[in-house]
Structures are given as C-alpha cells and as structure tokens.
Amino acid sequence: MKKANVLYVFADQLSMLALNIYGAHNRVYTPHIDQLAQKGVRFKKSYCVTPQCSPSRSALLTGLYPHKTQVIGNMGTMHTEPLDPQLPNLGNLLKAHGYRTAYFGKWHLGRTPITEYGFDVTADFHSNDEETTDHALSFLEQQTDAKDRPWLCMVSYNNPHDIYHVVRNKLDGKPLDTSLIRLPDNFTDDLSTKPAAQRLFRDEDQGKPLKSYADKDWKYYLAYYYRLVEEIDRQFGRIVTKLKQTGLYESTLIVFTSDHGDLMAAHRTPYKGPMMYEELVRIPLIYSWPGVLPEGASRDQLTVNADHLPTIIDLLGFEVPAQLDGISLKASLFNREAPSREYVVMQYYSKQKWINPIRSVTDGRYKFNRYRSGEEELYDLSTDVAEVDNLANHPEYRDIKNRFAHEISRWMELHQDPFTQYVRTDREGNRVEETNSITQSCVRSLKGAIDRS
C-alpha cells in the first residue's frame, strides 16, 4: 500500500492571533486557511520554540530545541551555527523511507545547497512567494506520473515577514482600508513594569522609526500586515487547488503552520524582539488528512513546533527517532481527551549583536519569563490574555512564580540548556557585566531545582 504524501506549508512571521479561525478581531480574508481548518484539526495552544526565524525552523525540521541544533539565533548571529545536515530531519528521514522530497522557498539555515539535508528537489526564492508556489505546483504536476512513490513537499513562504517594509509605505501601490482595523487591547501598555530590553527595542532599536506613529499609522501597520497574510492564503489556495486537480488531495497529509508570530502593534511595538508575548509565540497549526483525521476539530492540548517532526513520522507509521525534544501529537489528533504536555518551554537568544537570552514556560494559563539579566515576568493568561499586568513581584503570586521558576530550571537541567552560561551584550555587541546578585540568583534557582528533582 502506498504511503500518504505530505504537504508541509509554513509562513514566516504569521501569528495565530491574526487568523479568523482563532478568533481574530479584525476581518482578514483567508478562505483557504479557513477551509483547511474545516477539513482538519487545529490546535489552539500551539507555540514556537522561539520567536525567531532560523532557530524556530531548525526545530520544526529536526524536532530538537535550538540549543541542541546549535542554531540558537538567526544566521549571522554570534555563536549561531548552520543547521548540521547530519541531524535527522524531515527531508533525510522520509527520503530514507522511499519518499521523493522537495523543499521550496525560504531556507535561512545556512549551508547550501540544501540537497545535503535529504531534499531531492529544491528552489530558494524566499523573496518571491509567487515563484515559490510556481515551483511547488510544477513539482506536484510531476507526481501525477509517479503515483506509486510517495512524496514530501515543504513550502516555506517569506510572508508576512515583509511587514518590515511598512516604514517605506509601499505595497505595490495598492490602497489600504483601515476603517475596520481595531488596535489591540494592550496597545497603550507603556512597558514600565517589563524588562528593560523591551523598552530599548521599542524606543531605540527596530521600533524607533515607528515611535512617532499616531493611531492611524498603527492601523495602517496592521492593514499592511493583514494584506500580506491574505496573500499567503492566496498562494496556499493555489497549491490545494492543484492537489485536487491532479487527484493527489485525498492521499495527502497537509500541515499548515508558521515559524513565529508578529507583535501586530501589541504594547505599541512592531515586528519581533526580546520578548515572549502571545502575539509572537503562538502560531497556527492545522493537520488535515481526508478520510483519516477528524474534520472541523479543535484541540486544547499544548504543543510546540518541535512536535511537528515526530507527529508526521508517527502518522505515516514509521518509527519516531529517539531522543527528540518534540513529542508525537498523533493521539491528540484523534482524541480531544488525549493527555497533553503539562507545559511548553520557549527560548530566545539574541538579535544580531544584541545577546539578551530569555527562557519562558507556560501551562496555558500562566506564563513565566526569565531574562538572563535576572528580570522576570509572570502573567495570568486566564484574566490577562493581553499580558499587561506583570505579576512577577506581586506577593500573592509568589508561590506560583516559584513553581514555574522551579519547572523551567528543572527543564534546563534535564535538557542541558546552557542558559546560565550565556553572556549578555548591548546592542553594539559589547559584553554587559552581570551583577553578582543577578548571577547568584540564577544559579541558586537552578541548584534548587536540581536538589528537588
């Protein structure tokens, strides 16, 4: 019996919170993504391992956290290595099982050609999503003559990453209607109770050109972003249409996701930076397999994008590689009551020369963030989904904060995470000297977790 084909599509910088299927407030027209959710299973608590392109992509390809792939920051960042082609990844694993493998679009993991990673057919047009789709369509057309051999087609879109062009005020000359755009509930957050790096990013780093933006300008920002999201939906729709035209749709497992999100004007801040807000770290995740997976289902189980590789491998009936950080979601896909992770952990290392490591843990209700500087955040997402009220220093939440501090320290020890060994730098790359109290606090927390585990 022929194994199922796999179409794995992921966008760059697409937040879960931008999509209608996840209750977005603004009207974003994404009929093809919406239809995929109607035909499959969507996860409502889907997170990325980190809100950055390269390290997040390394995790979705390998099932490992960035500190294990050595892709701890974007390519070009200090101490970041290209993805090792010897690591098991979706390309070389499925090729070993007889699949024809293809990768089209943005790579951003160093080392070319990417055929080293087990992909038979590749094309990198990360600045042109139209061309990326064209290559995917050509590949699918060729598979109609080889229906006895299964295939993996990974399609990596660049957008809505081009939100970075918003300052240039260009979008192919197309007017943008902002009349229906609603600014986020946390738009007025001044970040006064948040770690200093957040204000520095907003006021002196990539947020600086937008610092003088009025409300109407921020609405334009959002309209620009949503237009890019709609364009990704159009490209995705072209691929699904081709699957149906070629008779491949019924035998194809489709996975749709993103590498990370965008702040979308939350906290009056653009793009992505040294912060772990929901807009940045929650990503769409939909699995669809006609006749196999449930249709129109949603799941509350926690997941992180290191789970994608083991899930796909498990669904196809192959042995999942040992010692992965990700876990298979197969049981959750078929059963809404299946056991879930207790929590997910997320990482952040740097932005270009600016090394400012963060570790974050959430159980879906609370989220705890620890900065290498020693600064902390705690949010109750059940009452403050906008993450405005930082409870880290609130006496009534001391026990909750300590519980999550223990969990994250225990996780770092279990996974050999070198967080406490990282050295911070300023935006120019100069080392920031740690105070003894901050360093000792991090060490004490980690030692306490080890002693109790």
Short mmCIF file of C-alpha atoms in Angstrom, two decimals:
data_model
loop_
_atom_site.label_atom_id
_atom_site.label_comp_id
_atom_site.label_asym_id
_atom_site.label_seq_id
_atom_site.Cartn_x
_atom_site.Cartn_y
_atom_site.Cartn_z
CA MET A 1 0.00 0.00 0.00
CA LYS A 2 1.34 3.42 -0.97
CA LYS A 3 2.15 5.70 1.95
CA ALA A 4 0.48 9.10 2.25
CA ASN A 5 2.05 12.14 0.65
CA VAL A 6 2.97 15.10 2.88
CA LEU A 7 2.46 18.77 2.06
CA TYR A 8 4.06 20.86 4.81
CA VAL A 9 3.44 24.60 4.39
CA PHE A 10 4.76 27.24 6.75
CA ALA A 11 4.70 31.01 6.66
CA ASP A 12 7.21 33.41 8.17
CA GLN A 13 6.05 35.70 10.97
CA LEU A 14 2.38 34.64 10.86
CA SER A 15 0.79 34.93 14.27
CA MET A 16 -2.06 32.66 15.28
CA LEU A 17 -3.81 35.76 16.59
CA ALA A 18 -4.12 37.21 13.07
CA LEU A 19 -6.42 34.47 11.79
CA ASN A 20 -10.22 34.26 11.86
CA ILE A 21 -10.17 30.60 12.85
CA TYR A 22 -8.53 31.64 16.10
CA GLY A 23 -10.97 34.47 16.83
CA ALA A 24 -9.11 37.45 15.33
CA HIS A 25 -10.96 40.72 15.89
CA ASN A 26 -10.13 42.21 12.51
CA ARG A 27 -11.53 40.99 9.23
CA VAL A 28 -8.74 39.13 7.47
CA TYR A 29 -9.87 37.26 4.37
CA THR A 30 -8.26 33.81 4.46
CA PRO A 31 -10.77 31.41 2.87
CA HIS A 32 -8.25 28.67 2.07
CA ILE A 33 -6.75 28.51 5.56
CA ASP A 34 -10.28 28.64 7.00
CA GLN A 35 -11.36 25.75 4.77
CA LEU A 36 -8.33 23.68 5.78
CA ALA A 37 -9.37 24.09 9.42
CA GLN A 38 -12.90 22.96 8.50
CA LYS A 39 -11.44 19.84 6.90
CA GLY A 40 -8.92 19.05 9.60
CA VAL A 41 -7.76 19.54 13.17
CA ARG A 42 -6.49 22.87 14.52
CA PHE A 43 -4.52 23.31 17.72
CA LYS A 44 -5.46 26.34 19.82
CA LYS A 45 -2.41 26.27 22.12
CA SER A 46 0.34 25.92 19.54
CA TYR A 47 3.66 27.62 20.32
CA CYS A 48 7.02 28.06 18.61
CA VAL A 49 10.26 27.17 20.38
CA THR A 50 11.46 30.72 19.79
CA PRO A 51 10.12 33.86 18.08
CA GLN A 52 12.94 33.95 15.51
CA CYS A 53 13.24 32.53 12.00
CA SER A 54 16.37 30.37 11.90
CA PRO A 55 16.20 28.66 15.32
CA SER A 56 12.48 28.01 15.01
CA ARG A 57 12.95 26.47 11.56
CA SER A 58 15.70 24.25 12.90
CA ALA A 59 13.25 22.92 15.50
CA LEU A 60 10.39 22.21 13.10
CA LEU A 61 12.79 20.36 10.78
CA THR A 62 14.56 18.29 13.45
CA GLY A 63 12.28 18.02 16.50
CA LEU A 64 15.09 19.48 18.64
CA TYR A 65 15.38 22.72 20.59
CA PRO A 66 17.73 25.43 19.23
CA HIS A 67 20.43 24.90 21.85
CA LYS A 68 20.76 21.32 20.54
CA THR A 69 20.71 22.18 16.83
CA GLN A 70 23.24 24.99 17.56
CA VAL A 71 21.01 27.33 15.56
CA ILE A 72 20.40 29.49 18.61
CA GLY A 73 19.84 32.73 16.67
CA ASN A 74 19.30 33.89 13.12
CA MET A 75 22.06 33.17 10.63
CA GLY A 76 24.91 35.63 11.17
CA THR A 77 24.29 35.92 14.90
CA MET A 78 27.29 35.33 17.15
CA HIS A 79 27.66 31.69 18.29
CA THR A 80 24.99 30.51 15.84
CA GLU A 81 25.93 27.61 13.56
CA PRO A 82 24.29 26.49 10.31
CA LEU A 83 22.00 23.50 10.71
CA ASP A 84 24.03 20.28 10.73
CA PRO A 85 22.92 18.14 7.74
CA GLN A 86 23.83 15.02 9.72
CA LEU A 87 20.99 15.63 12.16
CA PRO A 88 17.83 13.65 11.41
CA ASN A 89 15.30 15.95 9.71
CA LEU A 90 12.09 15.56 7.74
CA GLY A 91 13.98 15.54 4.44
CA ASN A 92 16.52 12.81 5.11
CA LEU A 93 14.17 10.73 7.28
CA LEU A 94 11.42 10.47 4.68
CA LYS A 95 13.92 10.04 1.85
CA ALA A 96 15.27 7.01 3.72
CA HIS A 97 11.70 5.63 3.68
CA GLY A 98 11.46 5.93 -0.09
CA TYR A 99 9.87 9.38 -0.36
CA ARG A 100 10.71 11.84 -3.10
CA THR A 101 11.50 15.02 -1.17
CA ALA A 102 11.24 18.68 -2.16
CA TYR A 103 11.83 22.00 -0.41
CA PHE A 104 10.76 25.31 -1.96
CA GLY A 105 11.14 28.82 -0.58
CA LYS A 106 12.93 30.46 2.30
CA TRP A 107 15.61 28.33 3.96
CA HIS A 108 17.51 30.64 6.37
CA LEU A 109 19.51 27.81 7.96
CA GLY A 110 22.88 28.30 6.27
CA ARG A 111 24.76 25.75 4.18
CA THR A 112 23.71 25.48 0.56
CA PRO A 113 22.82 23.54 -1.45
CA ILE A 114 20.14 22.20 0.83
CA THR A 115 20.18 18.88 -1.03
CA GLU A 116 22.68 17.96 1.70
CA TYR A 117 19.70 17.71 4.02
CA GLY A 118 17.94 14.98 2.05
CA PHE A 119 15.89 17.02 -0.40
CA ASP A 120 15.86 15.77 -3.99
CA VAL A 121 14.37 18.94 -5.47
CA THR A 122 14.92 22.47 -4.16
CA ALA A 123 14.43 26.09 -5.15
CA ASP A 124 15.06 29.06 -2.88
CA PHE A 125 13.09 32.15 -3.89
CA HIS A 126 12.46 33.42 -0.39
CA SER A 127 11.83 36.97 -1.57
CA ASN A 128 9.13 35.91 -4.04
CA ASP A 129 6.31 33.74 -2.73
CA GLU A 130 4.68 33.61 -6.16
CA GLU A 131 7.74 31.86 -7.60
CA THR A 132 7.90 29.55 -4.60
CA THR A 133 4.33 28.46 -5.32
CA ASP A 134 5.11 28.04 -9.02
CA HIS A 135 7.89 25.59 -8.18
CA ALA A 136 5.64 23.67 -5.81
CA LEU A 137 2.94 23.42 -8.48
CA SER A 138 5.46 22.14 -11.02
CA PHE A 139 6.63 19.50 -8.55
CA LEU A 140 3.08 18.36 -7.84
CA GLU A 141 2.29 18.14 -11.54
CA GLN A 142 5.24 15.79 -11.97
CA GLN A 143 3.96 13.49 -9.22
CA THR A 144 0.88 12.58 -11.26
CA ASP A 145 3.18 10.39 -13.37
CA ALA A 146 4.74 8.72 -10.33
CA LYS A 147 1.77 7.88 -8.15
CA ASP A 148 3.44 4.72 -6.90
CA ARG A 149 6.01 6.75 -4.96
CA PRO A 150 5.04 8.99 -2.02
CA TRP A 151 6.44 12.49 -1.69
CA LEU A 152 7.19 15.22 0.84
CA CYS A 153 6.77 18.79 -0.38
CA MET A 154 7.85 21.53 2.05
CA VAL A 155 6.78 25.04 1.06
CA SER A 156 8.35 27.87 3.05
CA TYR A 157 6.77 31.26 2.44
CA ASN A 158 8.56 34.53 3.18
CA ASN A 159 5.49 36.49 4.19
CA PRO A 160 4.02 38.14 6.15
CA HIS A 161 7.67 38.82 7.08
CA ASP A 162 7.67 41.78 4.65
CA ILE A 163 5.85 43.80 7.31
CA TYR A 164 9.36 45.21 7.79
CA HIS A 165 8.74 47.25 4.61
CA VAL A 166 5.84 49.13 6.18
CA VAL A 167 8.03 52.13 7.06
CA ARG A 168 8.70 52.61 3.35
CA ASN A 169 4.95 53.00 2.95
CA LYS A 170 4.86 50.75 -0.12
CA LEU A 171 2.62 47.86 -1.04
CA ASP A 172 2.62 47.74 -4.83
CA GLY A 173 0.69 50.97 -4.92
CA LYS A 174 -2.44 49.30 -3.53
CA PRO A 175 -4.59 51.40 -1.18
CA LEU A 176 -5.26 50.02 2.28
CA ASP A 177 -8.62 50.35 4.00
CA THR A 178 -8.09 50.89 7.73
CA SER A 179 -11.72 51.70 8.59
CA LEU A 180 -12.34 48.27 10.12
CA ILE A 181 -8.96 47.90 11.82
CA ARG A 182 -9.05 47.64 15.60
CA LEU A 183 -5.97 48.35 17.69
CA PRO A 184 -5.13 45.63 20.25
CA ASP A 185 -6.31 45.86 23.85
CA ASN A 186 -2.70 46.14 25.07
CA PHE A 187 -1.82 48.93 22.66
CA THR A 188 -1.46 51.51 25.46
CA ASP A 189 0.86 49.38 27.61
CA ASP A 190 3.91 51.58 28.36
CA LEU A 191 6.12 48.59 29.31
CA SER A 192 7.08 50.35 32.55
CA THR A 193 6.79 47.13 34.59
CA LYS A 194 8.51 44.96 31.98
CA PRO A 195 12.19 44.03 31.44
CA ALA A 196 14.28 46.95 30.20
CA ALA A 197 15.19 45.22 26.93
CA GLN A 198 11.60 45.55 25.76
CA ARG A 199 11.61 49.33 26.08
CA LEU A 200 15.05 49.51 24.48
CA PHE A 201 13.81 47.53 21.48
CA ARG A 202 10.73 49.73 21.12
CA ASP A 203 12.42 53.10 21.63
CA GLU A 204 15.98 52.69 20.32
CA ASP A 205 16.07 49.58 18.15
CA GLN A 206 13.71 48.41 15.39
CA GLY A 207 10.75 50.14 17.00
CA LYS A 208 12.40 53.57 16.82
CA PRO A 209 11.22 54.52 13.28
CA LEU A 210 7.64 53.89 14.43
CA LYS A 211 7.95 55.70 17.75
CA SER A 212 6.13 58.77 16.48
CA TYR A 213 3.30 56.78 14.89
CA ALA A 214 -0.22 58.00 15.64
CA ASP A 215 -3.14 55.60 16.00
CA LYS A 216 -3.95 55.91 12.29
CA ASP A 217 -0.38 54.89 11.41
CA TRP A 218 -0.56 51.79 13.60
CA LYS A 219 -3.83 50.87 11.92
CA TYR A 220 -2.01 51.15 8.61
CA TYR A 221 0.67 48.83 10.03
CA LEU A 222 -1.98 46.25 10.84
CA ALA A 223 -3.74 46.64 7.50
CA TYR A 224 -0.39 46.14 5.76
CA TYR A 225 0.28 43.01 7.80
CA TYR A 226 -3.16 41.57 7.12
CA ARG A 227 -2.78 42.18 3.38
CA LEU A 228 0.40 40.07 3.47
CA VAL A 229 -1.45 37.36 5.40
CA GLU A 230 -4.15 37.34 2.75
CA GLU A 231 -1.51 36.95 0.05
CA ILE A 232 -0.14 33.85 1.78
CA ASP A 233 -3.65 32.45 1.90
CA ARG A 234 -3.96 33.02 -1.86
CA GLN A 235 -0.69 31.20 -2.54
CA PHE A 236 -1.69 28.32 -0.28
CA GLY A 237 -5.01 28.11 -2.10
CA ARG A 238 -3.20 27.66 -5.41
CA ILE A 239 -1.42 24.60 -4.03
CA VAL A 240 -4.55 22.98 -2.58
CA THR A 241 -6.35 23.57 -5.88
CA LYS A 242 -3.52 21.81 -7.73
CA LEU A 243 -3.71 18.86 -5.34
CA LYS A 244 -7.39 18.47 -6.15
CA GLN A 245 -6.91 18.90 -9.89
CA THR A 246 -4.20 16.24 -10.01
CA GLY A 247 -6.08 13.74 -7.86
CA LEU A 248 -3.48 13.92 -5.09
CA TYR A 249 -5.61 15.64 -2.46
CA GLU A 250 -7.25 12.55 -0.95
CA SER A 251 -3.90 10.84 -0.37
CA THR A 252 -2.07 13.85 1.12
CA LEU A 253 -1.46 14.81 4.73
CA ILE A 254 -1.43 18.62 4.86
CA VAL A 255 0.26 20.53 7.69
CA PHE A 256 -0.05 24.33 7.85
CA THR A 257 1.88 26.40 10.39
CA SER A 258 4.33 29.28 10.88
CA ASP A 259 7.81 29.74 12.34
CA HIS A 260 6.72 32.50 14.75
CA GLY A 261 4.39 35.48 15.01
CA ASP A 262 4.50 39.27 14.86
CA LEU A 263 3.75 41.74 17.64
CA MET A 264 1.00 43.32 15.48
CA ALA A 265 1.17 46.64 17.39
CA ALA A 266 0.76 44.90 20.75
CA HIS A 267 2.31 47.03 23.50
CA ARG A 268 2.71 49.68 20.76
CA THR A 269 5.60 47.63 19.38
CA PRO A 270 6.29 46.23 15.89
CA TYR A 271 7.90 43.11 14.41
CA LYS A 272 9.71 40.80 16.86
CA GLY A 273 12.33 41.34 19.54
CA PRO A 274 13.47 40.30 23.04
CA MET A 275 10.03 39.46 24.41
CA MET A 276 7.73 36.44 24.63
CA TYR A 277 4.24 37.85 24.19
CA GLU A 278 1.43 35.66 22.86
CA GLU A 279 1.31 37.54 19.56
CA LEU A 280 4.90 36.46 18.94
CA VAL A 281 5.00 32.91 20.23
CA ARG A 282 1.59 31.46 19.35
CA ILE A 283 1.46 30.06 15.84
CA PRO A 284 -1.28 28.46 13.73
CA LEU A 285 -1.20 24.68 13.45
CA ILE A 286 -3.60 22.65 11.30
CA TYR A 287 -3.39 18.99 10.30
CA SER A 288 -5.67 17.70 7.53
CA TRP A 289 -5.78 14.20 6.02
CA PRO A 290 -9.01 13.43 4.15
CA GLY A 291 -10.74 10.31 5.39
CA VAL A 292 -8.21 9.74 8.16
CA LEU A 293 -8.16 12.68 10.58
CA PRO A 294 -11.30 14.22 12.11
CA GLU A 295 -12.84 17.16 10.25
CA GLY A 296 -13.58 20.56 11.78
CA ALA A 297 -12.00 19.62 15.11
CA SER A 298 -10.09 21.79 17.56
CA ARG A 299 -7.68 20.75 20.27
CA ASP A 300 -6.68 22.37 23.57
CA GLN A 301 -3.54 20.29 24.11
CA LEU A 302 -0.32 22.27 24.45
CA THR A 303 2.16 21.85 21.64
CA VAL A 304 5.40 23.38 20.44
CA ASN A 305 6.75 23.23 16.89
CA ALA A 306 9.46 20.71 17.83
CA ASP A 307 6.48 18.31 17.94
CA HIS A 308 5.83 18.52 14.19
CA LEU A 309 8.52 16.09 13.04
CA PRO A 310 7.64 13.25 15.44
CA THR A 311 3.93 13.77 14.72
CA ILE A 312 4.33 13.49 10.95
CA ILE A 313 6.64 10.50 11.22
CA ASP A 314 4.26 8.78 13.63
CA LEU A 315 1.18 9.47 11.49
CA LEU A 316 2.91 7.88 8.50
CA GLY A 317 3.55 4.72 10.51
CA PHE A 318 7.34 4.99 10.79
CA GLU A 319 9.46 4.69 13.92
CA VAL A 320 9.99 8.06 15.58
CA PRO A 321 13.69 8.82 16.17
CA ALA A 322 14.82 8.54 19.77
CA GLN A 323 15.98 11.43 21.97
CA LEU A 324 13.89 14.14 20.34
CA ASP A 325 12.64 17.09 22.35
CA GLY A 326 9.37 17.03 20.42
CA ILE A 327 6.60 14.50 21.09
CA SER A 328 4.03 12.99 18.74
CA LEU A 329 0.58 14.58 18.70
CA LYS A 330 -0.97 11.58 16.98
CA ALA A 331 -3.13 10.64 19.97
CA SER A 332 -4.32 14.25 20.35
CA LEU A 333 -5.25 14.44 16.68
CA PHE A 334 -7.66 11.53 17.05
CA ASN A 335 -8.81 12.13 20.63
CA ARG A 336 -9.58 15.52 22.15
CA GLU A 337 -9.20 13.96 25.61
CA ALA A 338 -5.69 12.59 24.98
CA PRO A 339 -3.04 13.52 27.56
CA SER A 340 -1.27 16.82 26.97
CA ARG A 341 2.06 18.33 27.84
CA GLU A 342 1.99 19.90 31.29
CA TYR A 343 3.73 22.96 29.88
CA VAL A 344 5.85 24.16 26.98
CA VAL A 345 9.23 25.86 27.21
CA MET A 346 10.45 28.55 24.81
CA GLN A 347 13.85 30.11 24.22
CA TYR A 348 15.30 33.37 22.95
CA TYR A 349 18.99 34.14 22.43
CA SER A 350 19.79 37.31 20.52
CA LYS A 351 19.03 39.88 17.90
CA GLN A 352 22.04 40.40 15.64
CA LYS A 353 24.84 41.53 18.02
CA TRP A 354 22.44 42.08 20.91
CA ILE A 355 22.56 38.95 23.09
CA ASN A 356 19.78 39.02 25.64
CA PRO A 357 18.75 35.41 26.45
CA ILE A 358 15.27 34.58 27.74
CA ARG A 359 13.57 31.40 28.90
CA SER A 360 9.78 31.10 29.04
CA VAL A 361 7.39 28.45 30.30
CA THR A 362 3.60 28.27 30.08
CA ASP A 363 0.96 25.76 31.09
CA GLY A 364 -1.68 27.55 29.03
CA ARG A 365 -2.89 29.62 31.97
CA TYR A 366 0.24 31.15 33.48
CA LYS A 367 3.34 32.24 31.64
CA PHE A 368 6.66 32.84 33.37
CA ASN A 369 9.61 34.53 31.62
CA ARG A 370 13.14 34.79 32.99
CA TYR A 371 15.69 37.07 31.35
CA ARG A 372 19.41 36.42 31.65
CA SER A 373 19.55 39.85 33.27
CA GLY A 374 17.58 38.39 36.19
CA GLU A 375 14.39 40.28 35.32
CA GLU A 376 11.18 38.26 35.36
CA GLU A 377 7.60 38.32 34.10
CA LEU A 378 4.54 36.38 35.22
CA TYR A 379 1.14 36.61 33.53
CA ASP A 380 -2.22 35.02 34.28
CA LEU A 381 -3.49 34.42 30.75
CA SER A 382 -6.94 33.46 32.01
CA THR A 383 -7.60 37.00 33.20
CA ASP A 384 -4.94 38.98 31.30
CA VAL A 385 -4.52 37.50 27.84
CA ALA A 386 -3.15 40.90 26.75
CA GLU A 387 -0.20 40.42 29.14
CA VAL A 388 -0.30 43.92 30.56
CA ASP A 389 -0.13 43.18 34.30
CA ASN A 390 3.27 41.71 35.24
CA LEU A 391 2.69 39.72 38.43
CA ALA A 392 6.29 38.62 38.97
CA ASN A 393 6.76 40.83 42.03
CA HIS A 394 3.21 40.51 43.35
CA PRO A 395 3.23 38.91 46.85
CA GLU A 396 0.04 36.93 46.22
CA TYR A 397 1.65 35.19 43.21
CA ARG A 398 4.97 34.34 44.88
CA ASP A 399 4.22 30.62 45.16
CA ILE A 400 3.03 30.40 41.56
CA LYS A 401 6.11 32.20 40.32
CA ASN A 402 8.38 29.94 42.36
CA ARG A 403 6.64 26.86 40.96
CA PHE A 404 7.25 27.95 37.39
CA ALA A 405 10.80 29.09 38.18
CA HIS A 406 11.42 25.59 39.51
CA GLU A 407 9.90 23.96 36.42
CA ILE A 408 11.95 25.99 33.99
CA SER A 409 15.15 25.36 35.95
CA ARG A 410 14.40 21.65 36.10
CA TRP A 411 13.77 21.61 32.34
CA MET A 412 17.07 23.36 31.67
CA GLU A 413 18.94 20.79 33.73
CA LEU A 414 17.15 17.87 32.08
CA HIS A 415 17.78 19.21 28.57
CA GLN A 416 21.30 20.51 29.27
CA ASP A 417 20.27 24.05 28.38
CA PRO A 418 23.28 26.42 28.79
CA PHE A 419 21.11 29.46 29.62
CA THR A 420 23.01 30.40 32.79
CA GLN A 421 26.32 30.28 30.88
CA TYR A 422 25.31 32.80 28.23
CA VAL A 423 26.96 36.23 28.35
CA ARG A 424 24.79 39.27 27.63
CA THR A 425 25.81 42.08 25.31
CA ASP A 426 24.49 45.53 24.49
CA ARG A 427 23.11 46.44 21.04
CA GLU A 428 26.66 47.04 19.74
CA GLY A 429 27.82 43.61 20.86
CA ASN A 430 29.79 44.76 23.90
CA ARG A 431 29.71 42.48 26.91
CA VAL A 432 27.39 43.52 29.73
CA GLU A 433 28.85 42.81 33.14
CA GLU A 434 26.44 40.91 35.37
CA THR A 435 25.93 41.94 38.97
CA ASN A 436 26.79 39.26 41.48
CA SER A 437 23.25 39.27 42.85
CA ILE A 438 21.71 38.53 39.44
CA THR A 439 24.15 35.77 38.59
CA GLN A 440 23.85 34.18 42.02
CA SER A 441 20.06 34.34 41.82
CA CYS A 442 20.02 32.36 38.54
CA VAL A 443 22.48 29.81 39.92
CA ARG A 444 20.54 29.40 43.18
CA SER A 445 17.30 28.83 41.29
CA LEU A 446 18.88 26.17 39.08
CA LYS A 447 20.60 24.44 42.01
CA GLY A 448 17.35 24.39 43.97
CA ALA A 449 15.54 22.76 41.06
CA ILE A 450 18.25 20.11 40.78
CA ASP A 451 18.16 19.37 44.50
CA ARG A 452 14.38 18.92 44.47
CA SER A 453 14.18 16.85 41.28
#
